[in-house]
Structures are given as C-alpha cells and as structure tokens.
Coordinates of C-alpha atoms in Angstrom, one line a residue:
Chain A
M844 CA 57.8 28.2 -64.2
A845 CA 56.2 25.8 -61.5
K846 CA 53.2 25.5 -64.0
D847 CA 55.5 24.3 -67.0
V848 CA 57.0 21.6 -64.9
E849 CA 53.3 20.7 -63.9
A850 CA 52.2 21.0 -67.6
V851 CA 54.8 18.2 -68.6
P852 CA 53.7 14.5 -67.7
G853 CA 55.3 13.1 -64.8
E854 CA 54.9 10.0 -62.5
G855 CA 54.0 11.9 -59.4
F856 CA 51.2 14.3 -60.6
Q857 CA 49.2 11.6 -63.2
T858 CA 47.0 10.5 -60.6
R859 CA 45.8 14.1 -59.5
D860 CA 41.9 15.0 -60.5
Y861 CA 42.1 18.3 -59.6
Q862 CA 43.9 21.6 -60.3
D863 CA 44.7 24.4 -57.8
P864 CA 44.7 27.5 -59.5
P865 CA 48.0 29.5 -59.0
P866 CA 48.6 32.0 -56.4
A867 CA 47.2 35.2 -57.5
P868 CA 49.8 37.8 -57.9
F869 CA 50.4 40.4 -55.3
I870 CA 49.2 43.4 -57.4
D871 CA 47.7 42.6 -60.7
G872 CA 47.6 45.3 -62.9
A873 CA 45.9 43.4 -66.0
E874 CA 42.6 43.1 -63.7
L875 CA 42.7 46.8 -62.7
K876 CA 41.9 47.6 -66.3
K877 CA 38.5 45.1 -66.9
W878 CA 35.0 45.9 -65.7
S879 CA 34.9 42.4 -63.8
F880 CA 36.9 43.8 -61.2
Y881 CA 34.8 47.0 -61.0
R882 CA 31.8 45.1 -61.2
A883 CA 32.9 42.8 -58.5
V884 CA 33.6 45.8 -56.2
I885 CA 30.1 47.1 -56.7
A886 CA 28.6 44.2 -55.9
E887 CA 30.6 43.7 -52.8
F888 CA 29.1 47.0 -51.9
V889 CA 25.7 46.2 -52.9
A890 CA 25.8 43.0 -51.1
T891 CA 26.9 44.3 -47.7
L892 CA 24.6 47.1 -47.9
L893 CA 21.7 44.8 -48.2
F894 CA 23.0 42.7 -45.4
L895 CA 23.1 45.3 -43.2
Y896 CA 19.9 46.8 -44.0
I897 CA 17.8 43.2 -43.3
T898 CA 20.0 42.2 -40.1
V899 CA 19.8 45.5 -38.3
L900 CA 16.0 46.0 -39.3
T901 CA 15.5 42.6 -37.9
V902 CA 17.5 43.3 -34.3
I903 CA 15.7 47.1 -34.2
G904 CA 12.1 45.5 -35.1
Y905 CA 12.4 42.5 -32.8
K906 CA 13.5 45.0 -29.8
I907 CA 10.5 47.1 -30.7
Q908 CA 7.9 44.4 -30.5
S909 CA 9.5 42.7 -27.4
D910 CA 9.7 46.1 -25.7
T911 CA 6.9 45.5 -22.8
D912 CA 7.2 48.9 -21.6
A913 CA 6.3 50.6 -24.8
G914 CA 3.8 48.6 -26.4
G915 CA 5.4 45.5 -27.1
V916 CA 4.5 42.0 -25.9
D917 CA 6.3 39.0 -24.0
C918 CA 7.6 36.6 -27.2
G919 CA 6.8 39.4 -29.3
G920 CA 9.0 39.8 -32.3
V921 CA 11.3 36.8 -34.2
G922 CA 13.4 36.5 -31.4
I923 CA 16.9 36.2 -30.5
L924 CA 16.6 32.9 -32.9
G925 CA 15.2 35.1 -35.7
I926 CA 18.0 37.6 -35.4
A927 CA 20.7 34.7 -35.9
W928 CA 18.5 33.3 -38.9
A929 CA 18.5 36.6 -40.5
F930 CA 22.6 37.0 -40.3
G931 CA 23.2 33.5 -41.5
G932 CA 20.0 33.5 -44.1
M933 CA 21.4 36.9 -45.3
I934 CA 24.8 35.6 -45.8
F935 CA 23.3 32.5 -47.3
I936 CA 21.4 34.5 -50.4
L937 CA 23.9 37.2 -50.7
V938 CA 27.0 34.8 -51.0
Y939 CA 25.0 32.9 -53.7
C940 CA 24.1 35.8 -55.6
T941 CA 27.3 37.3 -55.7
A942 CA 29.7 34.2 -55.7
G943 CA 30.2 34.6 -59.6
I944 CA 30.6 38.4 -59.5
S945 CA 33.1 38.6 -56.7
G946 CA 33.5 35.6 -54.8
G947 CA 30.4 36.4 -52.4
H948 CA 33.1 37.9 -49.3
I949 CA 30.6 40.2 -47.6
N950 CA 33.0 40.2 -44.7
P951 CA 36.8 41.9 -44.4
A952 CA 37.8 39.1 -42.3
V953 CA 36.9 36.7 -45.2
T954 CA 38.6 38.7 -47.8
F955 CA 41.8 38.9 -45.4
G956 CA 41.5 35.6 -45.1
L957 CA 41.2 34.9 -48.8
F958 CA 44.3 37.5 -49.2
L959 CA 46.7 35.7 -46.8
A960 CA 45.8 32.3 -48.8
R961 CA 46.8 34.1 -52.4
K962 CA 43.6 34.0 -53.7
V963 CA 42.8 37.5 -53.8
S964 CA 45.3 40.2 -54.8
L965 CA 46.0 43.1 -52.4
P966 CA 44.5 46.0 -54.7
R967 CA 41.6 43.6 -55.1
A968 CA 41.1 42.8 -51.0
L969 CA 41.6 46.7 -50.1
L970 CA 38.9 47.9 -52.7
Y971 CA 36.5 45.0 -51.4
I972 CA 37.1 46.0 -47.7
I973 CA 36.5 49.4 -48.7
A974 CA 33.2 48.7 -50.4
Q975 CA 32.2 46.7 -47.7
C976 CA 32.5 49.3 -45.0
L977 CA 31.0 51.6 -47.1
G978 CA 28.1 49.2 -47.7
A979 CA 27.6 48.5 -44.2
I980 CA 27.6 52.2 -43.2
C981 CA 24.9 52.8 -46.2
G982 CA 22.7 49.9 -45.1
V983 CA 22.6 50.5 -41.6
G984 CA 21.9 54.3 -42.6
F985 CA 18.8 53.1 -44.3
V986 CA 17.8 51.7 -41.2
K987 CA 18.1 54.8 -39.4
A988 CA 16.4 56.6 -42.3
F989 CA 13.1 54.6 -41.9
Q990 CA 13.0 54.6 -38.1
S991 CA 15.4 57.2 -36.6
S992 CA 14.1 57.3 -33.2
Y993 CA 13.5 53.7 -32.7
Y994 CA 17.1 53.0 -34.2
T995 CA 18.5 55.2 -31.2
R996 CA 16.4 54.2 -28.3
Y997 CA 17.2 50.2 -29.1
G998 CA 21.0 50.6 -29.5
G999 CA 21.1 50.9 -33.3
G1000 CA 22.5 47.1 -33.9
A1001 CA 25.6 47.8 -32.4
N1002 CA 28.1 45.4 -31.4
S1003 CA 29.2 45.9 -27.9
L1004 CA 30.5 43.9 -25.1
A1005 CA 27.4 42.6 -22.7
D1006 CA 27.6 43.2 -19.1
G1007 CA 29.4 40.3 -17.1
Y1008 CA 31.8 39.5 -19.7
S1009 CA 35.5 40.8 -20.2
T1010 CA 37.3 41.9 -23.1
G1011 CA 39.5 39.1 -23.5
T1012 CA 36.5 37.1 -23.5
G1013 CA 34.8 39.4 -26.2
L1014 CA 38.1 38.7 -28.1
A1015 CA 38.2 35.4 -27.8
A1016 CA 34.6 34.8 -29.1
E1017 CA 35.2 37.0 -32.0
I1018 CA 38.5 35.0 -32.9
I1019 CA 37.1 31.6 -32.6
G1020 CA 33.6 32.6 -34.3
T1021 CA 35.4 34.0 -37.3
F1022 CA 37.7 31.0 -37.5
V1023 CA 34.6 28.8 -37.7
L1024 CA 33.2 31.0 -40.4
V1025 CA 36.7 31.5 -42.8
Y1026 CA 37.4 28.1 -42.2
T1027 CA 34.0 27.1 -43.7
V1028 CA 34.5 29.2 -46.5
F1029 CA 37.9 27.6 -47.5
S1030 CA 36.6 24.3 -47.0
A1031 CA 33.7 25.1 -49.2
T1032 CA 35.6 26.6 -52.1
D1033 CA 38.0 23.8 -51.9
P1034 CA 39.2 22.9 -55.5
K1035 CA 40.0 19.6 -54.1
R1036 CA 36.9 19.1 -52.8
S1037 CA 35.3 20.2 -56.1
A1038 CA 36.8 17.6 -57.7
R1039 CA 36.3 14.5 -55.6
D1040 CA 32.7 15.3 -54.2
S1041 CA 31.2 16.4 -57.4
H1042 CA 30.7 19.5 -55.5
V1043 CA 28.0 21.5 -56.6
P1044 CA 29.0 24.8 -56.2
V1045 CA 25.6 26.3 -55.5
L1046 CA 25.9 24.3 -52.6
A1047 CA 28.5 26.2 -51.0
P1048 CA 26.7 29.5 -49.7
L1049 CA 24.3 27.0 -47.5
P1050 CA 27.5 26.0 -45.3
I1051 CA 28.5 28.9 -45.2
G1052 CA 25.3 30.6 -44.2
F1053 CA 24.8 28.1 -41.2
A1054 CA 28.2 28.7 -40.3
V1055 CA 27.0 32.4 -39.9
F1056 CA 23.7 31.2 -38.0
M1057 CA 25.6 29.1 -35.8
V1058 CA 28.1 31.6 -34.5
H1059 CA 25.5 33.8 -34.0
L1060 CA 23.5 31.3 -32.1
A1061 CA 26.5 31.3 -29.8
T1062 CA 28.0 34.4 -29.2
I1063 CA 24.8 36.9 -29.4
P1064 CA 24.7 37.1 -25.9
I1065 CA 28.4 37.9 -25.5
T1066 CA 28.8 40.7 -27.8
G1067 CA 25.9 41.0 -30.3
T1068 CA 28.0 38.9 -32.8
G1069 CA 30.7 40.7 -34.7
I1070 CA 32.6 38.4 -36.7
N1071 CA 32.0 40.9 -39.5
P1072 CA 34.2 43.9 -39.0
A1073 CA 32.3 46.0 -42.0
R1074 CA 29.3 44.9 -40.1
S1075 CA 30.4 46.4 -36.6
F1076 CA 31.7 49.3 -38.2
G1077 CA 28.6 50.4 -40.0
A1078 CA 26.7 49.9 -36.9
A1079 CA 29.0 52.0 -34.7
V1080 CA 29.4 54.7 -37.3
I1081 CA 25.6 55.4 -37.5
Y1082 CA 24.9 54.8 -34.0
N1083 CA 27.8 56.8 -33.3
K1084 CA 28.1 56.4 -29.2
S1085 CA 31.0 56.0 -26.9
K1086 CA 30.3 52.4 -25.8
P1087 CA 30.3 50.8 -29.3
W1088 CA 33.3 52.6 -30.2
D1089 CA 35.0 51.8 -26.9
D1090 CA 35.3 48.4 -27.7
H1091 CA 35.2 48.7 -31.3
W1092 CA 38.7 47.7 -31.8
I1093 CA 37.7 44.0 -30.5
F1094 CA 35.8 43.8 -33.7
W1095 CA 38.5 44.3 -36.1
V1096 CA 41.4 42.6 -34.4
G1097 CA 39.5 39.4 -33.3
P1098 CA 38.1 38.8 -36.7
F1099 CA 41.3 39.2 -38.4
I1100 CA 43.5 36.9 -35.8
G1101 CA 40.6 34.6 -36.7
A1102 CA 40.8 34.5 -40.5
A1103 CA 44.3 34.7 -40.0
I1104 CA 44.3 31.1 -38.1
A1105 CA 42.0 29.7 -40.3
A1106 CA 44.1 30.7 -43.8
F1107 CA 47.4 29.0 -41.9
Y1108 CA 45.0 26.0 -40.9
H1109 CA 43.4 25.5 -44.3
Q1110 CA 46.6 26.4 -46.3
F1111 CA 49.3 24.3 -44.2
V1112 CA 47.8 21.9 -42.0
L1113 CA 45.1 20.3 -44.4
R1114 CA 46.4 21.4 -47.5
A1115 CA 50.0 20.9 -46.9
S1116 CA 50.9 23.3 -49.3
G1117 CA 54.0 24.4 -48.2
S1118 CA 55.3 21.0 -48.3
K1119 CA 54.0 20.7 -51.9
S1120 CA 55.7 24.0 -53.2
L1121 CA 59.0 22.4 -51.9
G1122 CA 58.3 19.0 -53.5
S1123 CA 57.6 21.1 -56.8
F1124 CA 61.3 22.6 -56.5
R1125 CA 63.0 19.0 -56.0
S1126 CA 60.9 18.2 -59.5
A1127 CA 62.3 21.3 -61.1
A1128 CA 65.7 20.7 -60.0
N1129 CA 65.6 17.1 -61.6
V1130 CA 64.3 18.7 -65.2
Chain B
M125 CA 33.8 43.7 -75.0
E126 CA 35.5 40.9 -73.3
G127 CA 37.8 40.1 -75.9
K128 CA 40.4 37.0 -74.7
E129 CA 43.6 36.6 -76.2
E130 CA 44.1 33.7 -78.3
D131 CA 46.7 31.6 -77.5
V132 CA 47.2 27.9 -78.5
R133 CA 49.8 26.9 -76.3
V134 CA 49.2 23.8 -74.0
G135 CA 48.3 25.1 -70.5
A136 CA 49.2 28.9 -71.1
N137 CA 45.6 29.4 -71.8
K138 CA 44.6 27.6 -68.3
F139 CA 43.7 30.7 -66.5
P140 CA 43.7 33.8 -69.0
E141 CA 41.4 35.5 -66.6
R142 CA 41.5 35.1 -62.8
Q143 CA 38.2 33.6 -61.6
P144 CA 36.8 34.1 -58.3
I145 CA 37.6 31.5 -55.3
G146 CA 37.3 27.9 -56.4
T147 CA 36.2 28.1 -59.5
S148 CA 37.8 26.7 -62.3
A149 CA 38.7 29.1 -65.5
Q150 CA 36.7 28.8 -68.7
S151 CA 38.3 29.5 -71.7
D152 CA 35.1 29.9 -74.4
K153 CA 31.6 30.7 -73.5
D154 CA 29.9 27.8 -72.6
Y155 CA 26.5 29.4 -72.0
K156 CA 24.2 30.5 -74.1
E157 CA 21.9 34.0 -73.6
P158 CA 18.0 33.5 -74.1
P159 CA 17.4 36.0 -76.9
P160 CA 15.1 38.8 -75.4
A161 CA 11.2 37.8 -75.5
P162 CA 9.1 39.7 -78.1
L163 CA 6.9 42.4 -76.7
F164 CA 3.9 40.6 -78.6
E165 CA 4.2 36.9 -79.2
P166 CA -0.1 36.2 -80.4
G167 CA 1.4 32.6 -81.1
E168 CA 1.9 31.4 -77.5
L169 CA -2.1 32.1 -76.9
A170 CA -3.1 29.4 -79.1
S171 CA -0.7 26.8 -76.6
W172 CA -1.9 24.9 -74.1
S173 CA 1.3 25.6 -72.0
F174 CA 0.4 29.3 -71.9
W175 CA -2.7 29.1 -70.6
R176 CA -1.4 25.9 -68.0
A177 CA 1.2 28.7 -67.0
G178 CA -1.2 30.9 -65.7
I179 CA -3.4 28.6 -63.8
A180 CA -0.6 27.2 -62.2
E181 CA 0.4 31.1 -60.8
F182 CA -3.2 31.1 -59.9
I183 CA -3.1 27.8 -58.1
A184 CA 0.3 28.6 -56.7
T185 CA -0.7 32.3 -55.4
F186 CA -3.9 30.7 -53.8
L187 CA -1.9 28.1 -51.9
F188 CA 0.4 30.9 -51.0
L189 CA -2.5 32.9 -49.3
Y190 CA -4.2 30.1 -48.2
I191 CA -1.4 29.1 -45.9
T192 CA 0.4 32.3 -45.0
V193 CA -2.7 34.3 -44.0
L194 CA -3.9 31.2 -42.3
T195 CA -0.8 31.3 -40.1
V196 CA -1.4 35.1 -39.8
M197 CA -5.0 34.5 -38.2
G198 CA -3.4 31.8 -35.8
V199 CA -0.9 34.1 -34.2
K200 CA -3.3 37.2 -33.9
R201 CA -5.9 35.1 -32.3
S202 CA -3.7 33.2 -30.0
P203 CA -3.8 34.5 -26.1
N204 CA -0.2 35.4 -26.3
M205 CA 2.7 35.2 -28.3
C206 CA 4.3 32.6 -26.6
A207 CA 1.3 30.0 -27.1
S208 CA 1.8 30.5 -31.1
V209 CA 4.5 30.0 -33.6
G210 CA 5.3 33.7 -33.3
I211 CA 6.6 36.3 -36.0
Q212 CA 9.1 34.4 -37.0
G213 CA 6.8 31.5 -37.5
I214 CA 5.1 33.7 -39.9
A215 CA 8.5 34.6 -41.9
W216 CA 9.0 31.2 -42.2
A217 CA 5.3 30.5 -43.7
F218 CA 6.1 32.9 -46.2
G219 CA 9.4 31.5 -47.1
G220 CA 9.0 28.5 -46.8
M221 CA 5.9 28.7 -49.0
I222 CA 7.8 30.3 -51.4
F223 CA 10.1 27.7 -51.7
A224 CA 7.9 24.8 -52.0
L225 CA 5.6 26.7 -54.5
V226 CA 8.7 28.0 -56.3
Y227 CA 10.0 24.3 -56.7
C228 CA 6.5 23.1 -58.0
T229 CA 6.2 25.5 -60.6
A230 CA 9.5 26.7 -61.8
G231 CA 9.2 24.5 -64.9
I232 CA 5.3 25.3 -65.6
S233 CA 5.3 29.0 -65.3
G234 CA 8.8 30.0 -64.0
G235 CA 7.5 30.3 -60.2
H236 CA 6.8 34.1 -60.1
I237 CA 3.7 33.6 -57.5
N238 CA 4.6 37.6 -57.2
P239 CA 3.6 40.6 -59.8
A240 CA 6.8 42.1 -58.7
V241 CA 8.7 39.1 -60.0
T242 CA 7.1 39.2 -63.0
F243 CA 7.3 42.6 -63.6
G244 CA 10.8 42.8 -63.0
L245 CA 11.4 39.7 -65.3
F246 CA 9.6 41.0 -68.1
L247 CA 11.9 44.4 -67.5
A248 CA 14.5 42.2 -68.4
R249 CA 12.7 40.8 -71.7
K250 CA 12.3 37.3 -70.0
L251 CA 8.6 37.2 -71.0
S252 CA 5.9 38.5 -73.3
L253 CA 3.9 41.5 -72.5
T254 CA 1.0 39.4 -72.7
R255 CA 2.2 36.7 -70.4
A256 CA 3.4 39.0 -68.1
V257 CA -0.5 40.7 -67.8
Y258 CA -2.0 37.4 -67.9
Y259 CA 0.5 36.0 -64.9
I260 CA -0.5 39.3 -62.6
V261 CA -4.2 38.8 -63.1
M262 CA -4.1 35.3 -61.9
Q263 CA -1.7 36.1 -59.3
C264 CA -4.0 38.7 -58.0
L265 CA -7.3 36.4 -58.6
G266 CA -5.4 33.6 -56.8
A267 CA -4.6 35.8 -53.9
I268 CA -8.2 37.0 -53.9
C269 CA -9.5 33.2 -53.6
G270 CA -6.7 32.3 -50.9
A271 CA -7.9 35.3 -48.3
G272 CA -11.2 34.4 -49.2
V273 CA -10.8 30.9 -48.1
V274 CA -9.3 32.1 -44.9
K275 CA -12.2 34.4 -44.1
G276 CA -14.6 31.3 -44.8
F277 CA -13.1 29.5 -42.1
Q278 CA -13.5 32.3 -39.3
P279 CA -15.5 35.1 -40.9
K280 CA -15.8 36.9 -37.4
Q281 CA -12.3 36.7 -36.3
Y282 CA -11.2 37.4 -39.7
Q283 CA -12.7 40.9 -39.6
A284 CA -12.0 41.8 -35.8
L285 CA -7.8 41.0 -36.3
G286 CA -7.4 42.7 -39.2
G287 CA -7.9 40.1 -42.0
G288 CA -3.4 39.8 -42.4
A289 CA -3.8 42.7 -44.7
N290 CA -0.9 44.9 -44.8
T291 CA -1.0 48.4 -43.3
I292 CA 1.7 50.9 -41.8
A293 CA 2.3 50.1 -38.4
H294 CA 2.1 53.2 -35.8
G295 CA 5.4 55.2 -35.4
Y296 CA 6.5 54.5 -39.0
T297 CA 5.8 57.1 -42.1
K298 CA 4.3 56.1 -45.3
G299 CA 8.3 56.9 -46.8
S300 CA 9.3 54.8 -44.7
G301 CA 6.8 51.6 -45.8
L302 CA 7.7 52.6 -49.2
G303 CA 11.7 52.9 -48.7
A304 CA 11.0 49.2 -46.8
E305 CA 9.0 47.8 -49.5
I306 CA 11.4 49.3 -52.4
I307 CA 14.5 47.7 -50.6
G308 CA 13.0 44.4 -49.8
T309 CA 11.6 43.6 -53.1
F310 CA 15.1 44.7 -54.5
V311 CA 16.1 42.0 -52.5
L312 CA 13.6 39.0 -53.3
V313 CA 13.9 40.0 -57.3
Y314 CA 17.3 40.1 -57.1
T315 CA 17.9 36.7 -55.9
V316 CA 15.3 35.4 -58.3
F317 CA 17.6 36.9 -61.4
S318 CA 20.5 35.5 -59.9
A319 CA 19.1 32.0 -59.0
T320 CA 17.8 31.9 -62.9
D321 CA 20.9 33.4 -64.6
A322 CA 21.7 31.6 -67.9
K323 CA 25.6 32.1 -67.1
R324 CA 25.2 30.7 -63.5
N325 CA 23.1 27.8 -64.5
A326 CA 25.7 26.7 -67.0
R327 CA 28.5 27.1 -64.7
D328 CA 27.1 26.1 -61.5
S329 CA 25.4 22.4 -63.1
H330 CA 22.5 23.9 -61.8
V331 CA 20.5 21.5 -59.4
P332 CA 16.5 22.6 -59.6
I333 CA 15.6 22.2 -56.2
L334 CA 18.1 24.5 -55.2
A335 CA 17.2 27.5 -57.1
P336 CA 14.0 27.8 -55.0
L337 CA 15.9 27.7 -52.0
P338 CA 17.6 30.7 -51.9
I339 CA 14.2 32.7 -53.2
G340 CA 12.3 31.1 -50.1
F341 CA 15.4 32.4 -48.1
A342 CA 14.9 35.7 -49.5
V343 CA 11.3 36.1 -48.7
F344 CA 12.2 34.8 -45.4
L345 CA 14.7 37.1 -44.4
V346 CA 12.7 40.2 -45.8
H347 CA 9.6 39.1 -43.5
L348 CA 12.1 38.8 -40.6
A349 CA 13.3 42.5 -41.1
T350 CA 10.2 44.5 -42.0
I351 CA 6.9 42.6 -40.0
P352 CA 7.3 45.5 -37.8
I353 CA 7.1 48.3 -40.4
T354 CA 4.3 47.1 -42.9
G355 CA 3.6 43.5 -41.9
T356 CA 5.8 42.8 -45.1
G357 CA 4.0 43.1 -48.6
I358 CA 6.9 42.8 -51.4
N359 CA 4.1 40.9 -53.1
P360 CA 1.2 43.3 -54.6
A361 CA -0.8 40.3 -55.2
R362 CA -0.6 39.1 -51.8
S363 CA -1.3 42.4 -50.2
L364 CA -4.3 43.1 -52.7
G365 CA -6.0 39.7 -51.5
A366 CA -6.1 40.5 -48.3
A367 CA -7.2 44.1 -48.6
I368 CA -10.0 43.1 -50.7
I369 CA -11.4 40.4 -48.5
F370 CA -10.6 42.2 -45.2
N371 CA -12.1 45.7 -47.0
K372 CA -11.5 48.4 -44.3
D373 CA -10.5 51.9 -45.0
N374 CA -7.1 51.3 -43.0
A375 CA -6.0 48.6 -45.3
W376 CA -7.0 50.8 -48.2
D377 CA -5.4 53.9 -47.2
D378 CA -1.9 52.8 -47.5
H379 CA -2.7 50.3 -50.4
W380 CA -0.6 52.3 -53.2
V381 CA 2.7 51.8 -51.1
F382 CA 2.4 47.8 -51.8
W383 CA 2.1 48.0 -55.8
V384 CA 4.4 51.4 -56.0
G385 CA 7.4 50.1 -53.5
P386 CA 7.4 46.4 -55.0
F387 CA 7.5 47.7 -58.7
I388 CA 10.1 50.1 -58.2
G389 CA 12.0 47.3 -56.3
A390 CA 11.8 45.3 -58.9
A391 CA 12.7 47.6 -61.8
L392 CA 15.8 48.4 -59.7
A393 CA 16.7 45.2 -59.3
A394 CA 16.3 44.4 -63.2
L395 CA 18.1 47.5 -63.9
Y396 CA 21.0 46.4 -61.5
H397 CA 21.4 42.5 -62.6
V398 CA 21.0 43.5 -66.1
I399 CA 23.2 46.3 -66.4
V400 CA 25.8 46.3 -64.3
I401 CA 26.0 42.4 -63.4
R402 CA 25.7 41.3 -66.6
A403 CA 26.2 44.7 -69.0
I404 CA 24.0 43.0 -71.4
P405 CA 23.6 45.9 -73.4
F406 CA 27.1 46.4 -73.7
K407 CA 28.0 42.9 -75.2
S408 CA 28.9 42.7 -78.8
R409 CA 26.2 42.0 -80.9
S410 CA 27.7 38.8 -82.9

C-alpha cells in the first residue's frame, strides 16, 4: 500500500534519486519454491566451508612453523598479521563471489543483523545460519583430516579467552568487533549510497574484508577474534575440548548483540527509517 | 526455468523477485551468456590474436616464476626468518604477481597464467581445445624459463636451497597434500569464474581492474594456508618449472600431486559454478 502511494508523483518524493527495496516479508512462502533460494543456501555453505578451511589452516600452519621447540624458527610462518590477512582477505573474495548469489553473508551475525533490518526473511535467515554452521564444521573438519596430530597439538584454531582477560572484556571485544563488521556491511550495501556515489558494487566486498582484517588485528590477542559465530562454532565442534566450550557463549552472545546494535544504528539513526514510515502514514492520510 | 510473470502495471513489476541486499531488481535479462566455445576452431589458428595470446601467457608465466621463485630463494638464503620478507612475503609475491599479470593480460589471453585455470575454463566451454592445449604448453615453457633465469643468477645456492620446488612437507601424507591442492585450486578457479561471469559483468558495471584483485587475493590466501603443507602448488606450470630446473628425486617423487590435485580442483570449481550457481544446463533453450 505504501508503495502505491509512493508511485503517485507527489511533491516530497520527486527529488529522491534512489529506491529503497520494501521490507522483506517475515515469512515468504514464494521464495521457498525457487531454486535461487536453495542455491543461495548452498553458496553460503560452500563459502563458509572455504572460509574456515583457509583460515584455520593458516592458523595451524603458523603455529607449526613458529614452534621453536618442534623444528620451527623465530619469525617462522606467516605471523599474526598473516592470520589477520587470511580472515579479512577470505571474507573479501568470498563476499565478492557470493554477493550476487546469496548476499555474501558467511556469518550468522551478519545474517541476524540483516534480518533485524528486514532485508531477509525469517526462513532464509534460519537456513543461512544453519548452512553457515554446517559449512564451518566441514571446513575445520578438512583441516583436521589433513593434519590430525598437528591440529590437536596446536589448539585447533578454536576461539577462547586469552589469559589475563575477563569474560566481560572478551564479550565487549566481540560486541564492538561485530558492530564494526555489520555496520560496514550495512554501509557497503546501502541503496542510497549506491545511487549517490555511483557505487560500483564490486567494491562493497573490499571494505567488508578490510573491516574483518582490522578487527582481527585488534582482538586476536584477546579472543583469537570470533565476530563470526559459525567460525567459533565450527572450530569448537571439531576441536571439542572443554576450554573452548566454556567460553563459547561469548562468541554467540557478543556477535549477536553487536549486530543488533549495528542494525539499530544504521536503520534508525543514519537512515531514520522510523520517522520516514510515520511520514508515509501522513501522506496516505492526505490521499 | 525462471519464468517471470508478465505484469505491465506501473510499479507492480518493480520487485518481481527479491534480490539480495542492496541490489536493484532487474525485470529482464540484461546479460547475454556467450555461446559455448567449439571444441575445435581451425579458423583461430590463422589469427594473430591467437598466437599473441599464447605469447602473452608465456611472458606472464615467465615473469610470475621469476619474481616468485626469486622471492623464495631470498627467504631461504637469509640467515633467519626475521631478516627476510618471511613466509607472508612469499605469499604476497605469488598473490600480488597474479594480480598484476592478470590485469595486464586479461584482455589479451584472458589472463590464465595457470594450466588449472585454463583447464577449468575449458571444461566450462569458454575456450577451444586447441587454445587450451596451446596455453598450457606456453605456460609450462614460460615457467621453465622463469625458474631457469633464477637458477642462472645463483646456480649453487639454487640447488642447495631446494630450488623453490614443491614437495610435501614432513608430517603430511600424500593424501593431505593432494587434498590441500584440490581445495586450494577450487578456491582459485571458483574466484576466477565469479570474476569473469557474464551475469556479474552486466549487473555490476564491471570495472576491469577489479576482477584481478580477488583473483590475486585468492592466490595470496591459499598460499598463506598451504605453504606449510606443500609449498603451495595450485599451479601445475609453477610446480613443473621449478621441478625441471631443480631436477632432484624428492621434487619428482611428489610431482604428480601438483597436476592431479589442481586439475581435480579446477574441475570441481567448474562443476560447482556451471551446474549449481548458474544452472546453465537447466536453462531453457530459446
């Protein structure tokens, strides 16, 4: 109904040079019948599988090559910087590859944030999150299959709180880190920006990848950096020791809170969609 | 298969199919899938652009091996890792060089620089058999020459320090090495398919410089992950060039892994992209 009002040429709407897509329906029965829906879920699964495989393999490889007690050398391996590049770079290329297929979430927190902002329906959000978690488990499973003893010896790439940091600190780091990521996702995919900046969509994955990279630079010393519940879940399931499981709730609660805050900030503060919807009610009344 | 309901009402057709975040919906197909390349195309042999493309692949692979193997040699001969660019620097050399070279040769030969990429694109019917074979031969020759120049700079050290050849590291089985090569090449070739997809080019107002960037990043990332396992092949020409110039038993013992793995990975990527993502065989023939 609001769309019909907007379609009629009115004074207030003529100057707008972009079109906001309508809110996604809560449950969209039609999309369940389309191949593109299931293809998107498959794409999320494969993308998260590759993401975990490359990143956890990089983590384990670094620990092997820098372990001076077992044949490694000082400054061996790709370094902590290399690990951060693995995470950020992998998000860049995977978002690039799957943006047109599934939206390129690769992260339950991103899916949750976009769901809160009414950009994906509930069934789609749920299936994405399930596919992401399964993909993460399979990705880490590959890493373990290729180097079982190394994998177990060097911590399995699992997220857990480092010594010297409290639970609250870890939680706060995850909240703010995920806020940075999801806020960047919202900015990169904003239709208003696309219209105003002659936005080249291929560039959207680059700031998203860099956001992940930057957050990893900052919080690897604290939690190994989750900001992606599927990533933390996959490593915890395959590694399956008590230490990662003890802290595991941080890597779901933190990212989901961070995503919710980012969704609220972008939708209600930056885009002020709440007041716009009130405005459209007034227009409807006039008509 | 994707039949869209015809509806001429103004605005009603604005969002016929919900698009992923941020993208505006398209009511008509705005791209054209190029027709499958013929298996044999004798006519292209008479065209200079065909031979020029092979020469471009040769030069690109030559430069690729020269820069990357020389970087590896620099790290190996350094007194310790802290005094060199390190393993991450090696990964950057591989990924950065692919980025630069794909950018330079994309318009000339498609910028493959990798027999696995050529094989994957061949399976997806994007080039003819003659062109695929020609590219692979030129890539291998370029790789041999590139590694040869590096050896020419430092013959004794080259042999003493492993020649940048790919081998499976201690602590890993051949199966692990093969698996790492398969998945690593899948990442690379899948990124190549995504970057060169006709549908994406039409929708994204494709900016040519940006296609090589994710491809270079894919190479960089796979090197970060699998250098500890195999030194990272994912490029049979790269592995062959170093193996031929180094020419020791341990390089040849594992060499089959660096052809079988990449070719399987490329085939899987082609399959995934064509069948699952684009569903090309299921499109209706118009």
